[in-house]
Coordinates of C-alpha atoms in Angstrom, one line a residue:
X1 CA 6.8 132.7 82.3
X2 CA 3.4 132.5 80.8
X3 CA 0.7 134.8 82.2
X4 CA -2.2 132.9 83.6
X5 CA -5.3 133.9 85.3
X6 CA -7.0 131.9 88.0
X7 CA -10.4 133.3 89.3
X8 CA -14.0 132.0 90.2
X9 CA -17.1 131.7 92.4
X10 CA -18.9 129.5 95.3
X11 CA -21.9 128.2 93.9
X12 CA -24.3 129.2 96.4
X13 CA -26.6 131.3 94.2
X14 CA -27.4 133.0 91.1
X15 CA -24.5 135.8 90.4
X16 CA -25.3 139.4 91.0
X17 CA -24.3 142.8 90.0
X18 CA -21.5 142.7 93.1
X19 CA -19.9 140.1 91.0
X20 CA -20.2 141.7 87.8
X21 CA -18.6 144.7 88.9
X22 CA -16.5 143.2 91.0
X23 CA -15.1 140.3 88.8
X24 CA -17.2 139.3 85.9
X25 CA -17.0 142.3 83.9
X26 CA -12.9 142.3 84.2
X27 CA -13.0 138.8 83.3
X28 CA -14.4 139.5 79.8
X29 CA -12.3 142.2 79.3
X30 CA -9.1 140.1 80.3
X31 CA -10.3 137.5 78.1
X32 CA -10.4 139.8 75.1
X33 CA -7.4 141.6 75.8
X34 CA -5.0 138.8 74.4
X35 CA -2.7 139.8 77.0
X36 CA -3.1 136.3 78.9
X37 CA -1.9 132.7 77.9
X38 CA -4.6 130.7 79.9
X39 CA -7.4 131.9 81.8
X40 CA -8.8 129.4 84.4
X41 CA -12.4 130.0 86.1
X42 CA -13.4 127.8 88.7
X43 CA -17.1 127.1 90.0
X44 CA -15.7 126.6 93.8
X45 CA -18.3 123.8 95.0
X46 CA -16.0 122.2 97.3
X47 CA -15.2 125.5 99.0
X48 CA -19.0 126.5 99.0
X49 CA -19.6 122.8 100.9
X50 CA -17.4 124.4 103.7
X51 CA -20.3 126.0 105.0
X52 CA -22.9 124.4 103.4
X53 CA -22.2 120.6 104.2
X54 CA -25.8 119.7 105.3
X55 CA -27.2 121.4 102.5
X56 CA -25.5 119.6 99.1
X57 CA -28.5 120.1 96.9
X58 CA -28.2 124.1 97.4
X59 CA -24.4 124.0 95.6
X60 CA -25.5 121.1 93.3
X61 CA -28.4 123.0 92.0
X62 CA -26.6 126.1 91.7
X63 CA -23.4 124.7 89.8
X64 CA -25.5 125.3 86.5
X65 CA -26.7 128.7 87.8
X66 CA -23.2 130.1 87.8
X67 CA -22.2 128.6 84.7
X68 CA -25.2 130.5 82.7
X69 CA -24.3 133.4 84.3
X70 CA -20.6 132.7 83.1
X71 CA -21.7 132.2 79.7
X72 CA -24.4 134.8 79.9
X73 CA -21.9 137.8 80.5
X74 CA -19.7 137.0 77.5
X75 CA -17.0 134.8 79.2
X76 CA -15.8 132.3 76.2
X77 CA -15.5 128.7 76.7
X78 CA -12.8 129.0 73.6
X79 CA -10.9 131.3 75.6
X80 CA -11.0 130.3 79.2
X81 CA -11.3 126.9 80.9
X82 CA -14.5 126.9 83.1
X83 CA -14.0 123.8 85.6
X84 CA -16.0 122.3 89.0
X85 CA -13.3 122.5 91.6
X86 CA -14.6 119.2 93.2
X87 CA -13.9 117.3 89.7
X88 CA -9.9 118.1 89.9
X89 CA -9.0 116.2 93.2
X90 CA -5.6 117.2 92.6
X91 CA -6.3 120.2 94.5
X92 CA -7.5 118.4 98.0
X93 CA -3.8 116.8 97.8
X94 CA -2.2 120.0 97.4
X95 CA -4.2 121.7 100.1
X96 CA -3.1 118.5 102.4
X97 CA 0.5 119.1 101.6
X98 CA 0.2 122.8 102.3
X99 CA -1.3 122.7 105.8
X100 CA 2.2 121.6 106.9
X101 CA 3.1 125.1 106.1
X102 CA 0.6 127.2 108.1
X103 CA 0.0 127.6 111.8
X104 CA -3.3 127.9 113.6
X105 CA -2.5 131.1 114.6
X106 CA -1.7 132.6 111.3
X107 CA -5.2 131.8 109.9
X108 CA -6.5 133.3 112.9
X109 CA -5.5 136.5 111.8
X110 CA -6.5 136.5 108.3
X111 CA -8.8 139.4 108.2
X112 CA -11.1 137.8 105.5
X113 CA -11.7 134.8 107.8
X114 CA -12.6 136.5 110.7
X115 CA -14.8 138.4 108.8
X116 CA -16.7 135.5 107.3
X117 CA -16.7 133.8 110.5
X118 CA -18.4 136.7 112.3
X119 CA -21.0 136.9 109.3
X120 CA -21.5 133.2 109.6
X121 CA -22.2 133.2 113.6
X122 CA -19.6 130.5 113.6
X123 CA -17.9 131.3 116.9
X124 CA -16.4 128.5 118.5
X125 CA -18.2 126.0 116.1
X126 CA -16.1 126.2 113.2
X127 CA -16.0 123.8 110.4
X128 CA -12.5 122.9 109.7
X129 CA -12.8 122.8 106.4
X130 CA -14.2 126.6 106.7
X131 CA -11.4 127.3 109.0
X132 CA -8.8 126.3 106.3
X133 CA -10.2 127.4 103.1
X134 CA -7.3 129.9 103.0
X135 CA -5.0 127.0 102.4
X136 CA -7.5 125.1 99.9
X137 CA -7.6 128.6 98.0
X138 CA -3.4 128.7 97.9
X139 CA -4.0 125.0 96.2
X140 CA -6.3 126.4 93.7
X141 CA -4.1 129.2 92.5
X142 CA -0.5 127.3 92.9
X143 CA -2.2 124.2 91.2
X144 CA -2.7 126.0 87.7
X145 CA 0.7 128.2 88.3
X146 CA -1.7 131.5 88.1
X147 CA 0.5 134.7 87.7
X148 CA -2.6 136.8 88.3
X149 CA -5.5 136.8 90.5
X150 CA -8.2 139.1 89.9
X151 CA -10.1 140.0 93.1
X152 CA -12.2 142.3 95.5
X153 CA -10.5 144.0 98.2
X154 CA -12.1 142.1 100.4
X155 CA -9.9 139.1 99.0
X156 CA -6.6 140.6 99.3
X157 CA -5.6 139.0 102.5
X158 CA -6.2 135.4 101.0
X159 CA -3.9 136.4 98.2
X160 CA -1.3 137.5 100.6
X161 CA -1.6 134.3 102.4
X162 CA -1.1 132.3 99.2
X163 CA 2.1 134.2 98.8
X164 CA 3.4 133.2 102.0
X165 CA 2.6 129.7 101.4
X166 CA 4.4 129.8 98.3
X167 CA 7.3 131.7 99.8
X168 CA 7.5 128.7 102.6
X169 CA 7.3 125.7 99.9
X170 CA 10.0 127.1 97.7
X171 CA 12.4 127.9 100.5
X172 CA 11.9 124.6 102.2
X173 CA 11.8 122.2 99.0
X174 CA 13.3 124.4 96.3
X175 CA 12.0 126.5 93.4
X176 CA 8.7 124.8 92.4
X177 CA 5.4 127.0 92.9
X178 CA 4.4 130.4 91.1
X179 CA 4.2 133.6 93.3
X180 CA 0.5 135.0 91.8
X181 CA -0.2 139.0 92.1
X182 CA -3.5 140.0 92.9
X183 CA -5.5 142.3 90.2
X184 CA -8.2 144.5 92.1
X185 CA -10.8 146.5 90.1
X186 CA -9.6 149.8 88.3
X187 CA -12.8 151.4 89.3
X188 CA -13.0 152.5 92.9
X189 CA -16.7 152.2 93.0
X190 CA -16.5 148.4 92.2
X191 CA -14.2 147.6 94.7
X192 CA -17.2 146.6 96.8
X193 CA -20.8 147.5 95.3
X194 CA -23.1 148.2 98.3
X195 CA -26.7 146.2 98.6
X196 CA -29.6 148.0 97.5
X197 CA -30.5 148.6 101.1
X198 CA -27.4 150.7 101.5
X199 CA -25.6 148.4 103.5
X200 CA -21.8 147.5 102.9
X201 CA -21.9 144.4 101.0
X202 CA -24.4 143.0 98.2
X203 CA -25.1 139.4 99.7
X204 CA -27.6 136.4 98.9
X205 CA -28.1 136.2 102.4
X206 CA -29.3 139.6 103.3
X207 CA -31.6 139.9 100.0
X208 CA -30.1 143.0 98.9
X209 CA -29.1 142.0 95.4
X210 CA -30.0 142.5 91.8
X211 CA -29.0 139.7 90.0
X212 CA -28.0 139.2 86.5
X213 CA -30.8 136.9 85.6
X214 CA -33.5 139.3 87.0
X215 CA -36.2 140.1 84.9
X216 CA -36.6 143.8 83.9
X217 CA -39.3 144.5 86.1
X218 CA -37.5 142.9 89.0
X219 CA -34.6 145.1 88.3
X220 CA -36.9 148.5 88.1
X221 CA -38.7 147.5 91.2
X222 CA -35.2 147.1 93.3
X223 CA -33.9 150.5 91.9
X224 CA -36.9 152.3 92.8
X225 CA -36.5 151.0 96.4
X226 CA -33.1 151.7 96.8
X227 CA -31.3 153.5 99.6
X228 CA -30.3 157.0 98.7
X229 CA -29.9 160.1 101.4
X230 CA -32.6 159.8 104.2
X231 CA -32.1 163.7 104.9
X232 CA -33.0 164.5 101.2
X233 CA -37.1 164.2 102.1
X234 CA -38.1 167.3 99.8
X235 CA -37.0 167.9 96.0
X236 CA -35.6 171.0 96.8
X237 CA -33.4 169.9 99.8
X238 CA -29.5 169.6 99.3
X239 CA -28.6 166.1 98.7
X240 CA -25.8 163.7 100.1
X241 CA -23.6 162.0 97.6
X242 CA -21.3 160.2 100.0
X243 CA -23.0 156.8 101.2
X244 CA -25.9 157.4 98.6
X245 CA -26.4 154.0 97.1
X246 CA -27.8 155.2 93.8
X247 CA -24.9 157.4 93.1
X248 CA -22.6 154.6 94.1
X249 CA -24.2 152.5 91.4
X250 CA -24.0 155.5 88.7
X251 CA -20.2 155.5 89.6
X252 CA -20.0 152.0 88.6
X253 CA -22.3 151.7 85.9
X254 CA -22.6 155.1 83.9
X255 CA -20.8 155.1 80.5
X256 CA -19.4 158.3 78.6
X257 CA -22.5 158.2 76.5
X258 CA -25.1 157.6 79.3
X259 CA -26.2 161.2 79.4
X260 CA -26.7 161.6 75.4
X261 CA -28.8 158.6 75.4
X262 CA -30.8 158.8 78.4
X263 CA -30.7 162.3 80.1
X264 CA -29.2 164.9 77.8
X265 CA -30.1 167.7 80.0
X266 CA -26.9 167.0 82.0
X267 CA -23.3 166.6 80.2
X268 CA -21.7 164.4 82.6
X269 CA -22.5 162.5 86.1
X270 CA -20.3 165.5 87.8
X271 CA -22.9 168.1 86.7
X272 CA -25.7 165.3 87.8
X273 CA -24.3 165.2 91.2
X274 CA -23.8 169.3 91.5
X275 CA -27.4 169.8 90.9
X276 CA -28.3 166.8 93.4
X277 CA -25.9 168.5 96.2
X278 CA -27.2 171.9 95.9
X279 CA -31.0 170.9 95.9
X280 CA -33.8 171.0 93.2
X281 CA -33.3 167.5 92.0
X282 CA -35.7 164.5 93.1
X283 CA -34.3 160.9 93.9
X284 CA -37.3 159.3 91.7
X285 CA -35.6 161.1 88.6
X286 CA -32.0 160.0 89.3
X287 CA -33.5 156.4 90.0
X288 CA -35.3 156.4 86.6
X289 CA -31.9 157.4 85.2
X290 CA -30.1 154.1 86.9
X291 CA -32.7 151.9 85.7
X292 CA -32.1 153.1 81.9
X293 CA -28.5 152.6 82.3
X294 CA -28.7 149.0 84.1
X295 CA -31.2 147.9 81.8
X296 CA -29.2 148.9 78.9
X297 CA -26.3 146.6 80.5
X298 CA -28.3 143.6 81.8
X299 CA -30.6 143.2 78.5
X300 CA -27.9 141.7 76.4
X301 CA -27.0 139.4 79.5
X302 CA -30.5 138.1 79.6
X303 CA -30.8 137.5 75.9
X304 CA -27.6 135.4 76.0
X305 CA -28.6 133.7 79.0
X306 CA -32.0 132.4 77.4
X307 CA -30.0 131.3 74.4
X308 CA -27.7 128.9 76.5
X309 CA -30.9 128.0 78.7
X310 CA -31.9 126.1 75.6
X311 CA -29.2 123.6 75.6
X312 CA -28.3 122.6 79.2
X313 CA -26.7 119.3 78.2
X314 CA -24.4 121.4 76.2
X315 CA -23.3 123.8 78.9
X316 CA -22.8 120.6 81.3
X317 CA -20.4 119.2 78.3
X318 CA -18.4 122.6 78.4
X319 CA -17.9 121.9 82.2
X320 CA -17.0 118.2 81.6
X321 CA -14.4 119.4 79.0
X322 CA -13.0 122.2 81.2
X323 CA -12.8 120.2 84.3
X324 CA -10.9 117.4 82.4
X325 CA -8.2 120.0 80.9
X326 CA -8.0 121.7 84.5
X327 CA -7.4 118.3 86.0
X328 CA -4.6 117.7 83.5
X329 CA -2.7 120.9 84.5
X330 CA -3.3 120.6 88.2
X331 CA -1.7 117.0 87.9
X332 CA 1.5 118.3 86.3
X333 CA 2.0 120.5 89.3
X334 CA 1.2 118.0 91.7
X335 CA 4.1 115.7 90.3
X336 CA 6.1 118.5 90.8
X337 CA 5.2 119.0 94.3
X338 CA 5.7 115.2 95.1
X339 CA 9.2 115.5 93.5
X340 CA 10.3 118.4 95.2
X341 CA 9.2 117.2 98.6
X342 CA 10.6 113.7 97.5
X343 CA 7.6 111.4 97.7
X344 CA 7.5 110.8 94.3
X345 CA 8.8 107.0 95.2
X346 CA 7.7 105.0 92.0
X347 CA 8.8 107.8 89.5
X348 CA 12.4 108.1 91.2
X349 CA 14.4 105.9 89.2
X350 CA 17.9 107.3 90.9
X351 CA 16.0 106.4 94.4
X352 CA 15.3 102.6 93.2
X353 CA 18.7 102.5 92.0
X354 CA 20.3 103.3 94.9
X355 CA 18.4 101.2 97.1
X356 CA 19.0 98.5 94.1
X357 CA 22.9 98.8 94.7
X358 CA 22.7 98.8 98.6
X359 CA 20.7 95.7 98.5
X360 CA 22.9 93.9 96.1
X361 CA 26.0 95.0 98.0
X362 CA 24.4 93.9 101.1
X363 CA 23.5 90.4 99.7
X364 CA 27.1 89.8 98.4
X365 CA 28.8 90.5 101.4
X366 CA 26.3 88.2 103.3
X367 CA 27.1 85.5 100.7
X368 CA 31.0 86.2 101.2
X369 CA 30.6 85.8 105.1
X370 CA 28.5 82.4 104.7
X371 CA 31.2 81.2 102.4
X372 CA 33.6 81.9 105.2
X373 CA 31.9 80.4 107.9
X374 CA 31.2 77.3 105.6
X375 CA 34.9 76.6 105.0
X376 CA 36.1 77.7 108.4
X377 CA 34.3 74.7 109.9
X378 CA 35.0 72.5 107.1
X379 CA 38.5 73.3 107.9
X380 CA 39.2 73.3 104.3
X381 CA 40.7 76.8 103.5
X382 CA 41.6 75.4 99.9
X383 CA 38.0 74.9 99.1
X384 CA 37.2 78.4 100.5
X385 CA 39.6 80.2 98.5
X386 CA 38.2 78.4 95.2
X387 CA 34.7 79.3 96.3
X388 CA 35.4 82.7 96.9
X389 CA 37.5 83.1 93.4
X390 CA 34.2 81.7 91.7
X391 CA 32.0 84.2 93.8
X392 CA 34.2 86.9 92.5
X393 CA 33.9 85.8 88.9
X394 CA 30.1 85.2 89.3
X395 CA 28.3 87.1 92.0
X396 CA 25.0 85.3 91.7
X397 CA 26.5 82.5 93.4
X398 CA 23.4 80.8 95.5
X399 CA 23.2 79.7 99.1
X400 CA 21.9 76.7 97.8
X401 CA 25.2 75.8 95.8
X402 CA 27.4 77.0 99.0
X403 CA 25.5 74.5 101.2
X404 CA 25.6 71.3 99.0
X405 CA 29.6 71.3 98.1

């Protein structure tokens, strides 16, 4: 079986460091690993519309922003298929069929759905499209026969629900769909990068993001205002590492040579943490160190983005070609699903032949019966016998011939 990845993002804004450490950086590594036969990366605009139906322009404008972020971090369209979800209508049809395999109560128990509903204050006024987006996500994954789906820990329940749908479909209709496996980030700090304000999640709506496209000065300002230990008031005070956003970011971005390049006073991150915990190390110095590390990581991304921004039509052409390729793959899966569900009426030669045979046999029986009636009422059994013999010889005997004797 081919090894295939499906992953993607909702185009509701520019991508940020949370996306980068949670998935984008890993995607580039997987792309360059040579382990996977195909990688599909989806810009999930249809899914974004489930809670932005009244603001389609927001989604429309961010398609190009997400595409530029993809290309700037190193995703290569010659190695990956980047496509737009709404341009692959087969995904909607698959989701429609999968809806018959999932109950409302099961969707209500999905932890990710619960959290997202609370975060958006939907309460009882939940758009149906948003409520059923785990089913839509299942159609996205299965359409491309994905064996691996890189996700953050918060998306794990979604993959589990996809696996349930696959199991149910294959049980009812026969082995057709591929069961996907999830791939979580290796670095524990990358499972969920907090916002700059110390809140659990970096979120566009909370305004606590560092964007991949931010200028160097914007990045510096955001780092210098970052949440640390509220009890670490004076330099000599012992500092807390747990829950300290600056150190969480250092865990996610610090490289083996970072100290040699930017702070040779310390051999490694553990030594820096130990000094901070015993006191005598100010937050400003640690933040300046983090700024140096992040600027080093983000500068190549900013430069690549500038190059791609010079040819926006070329970027849209990448998306167009990717969407055509994605649609071809999804159409093949949809054909298999229709066949398994026995709704491929026009392509089922056996079904057509079977009904054609039944219909022919019915007509033959009808013609014999008419012959019998005609000759019975005519009283001529000899002519009936002749007609019957002729009918057996030529089954295409017409009603007109019968009634003109």
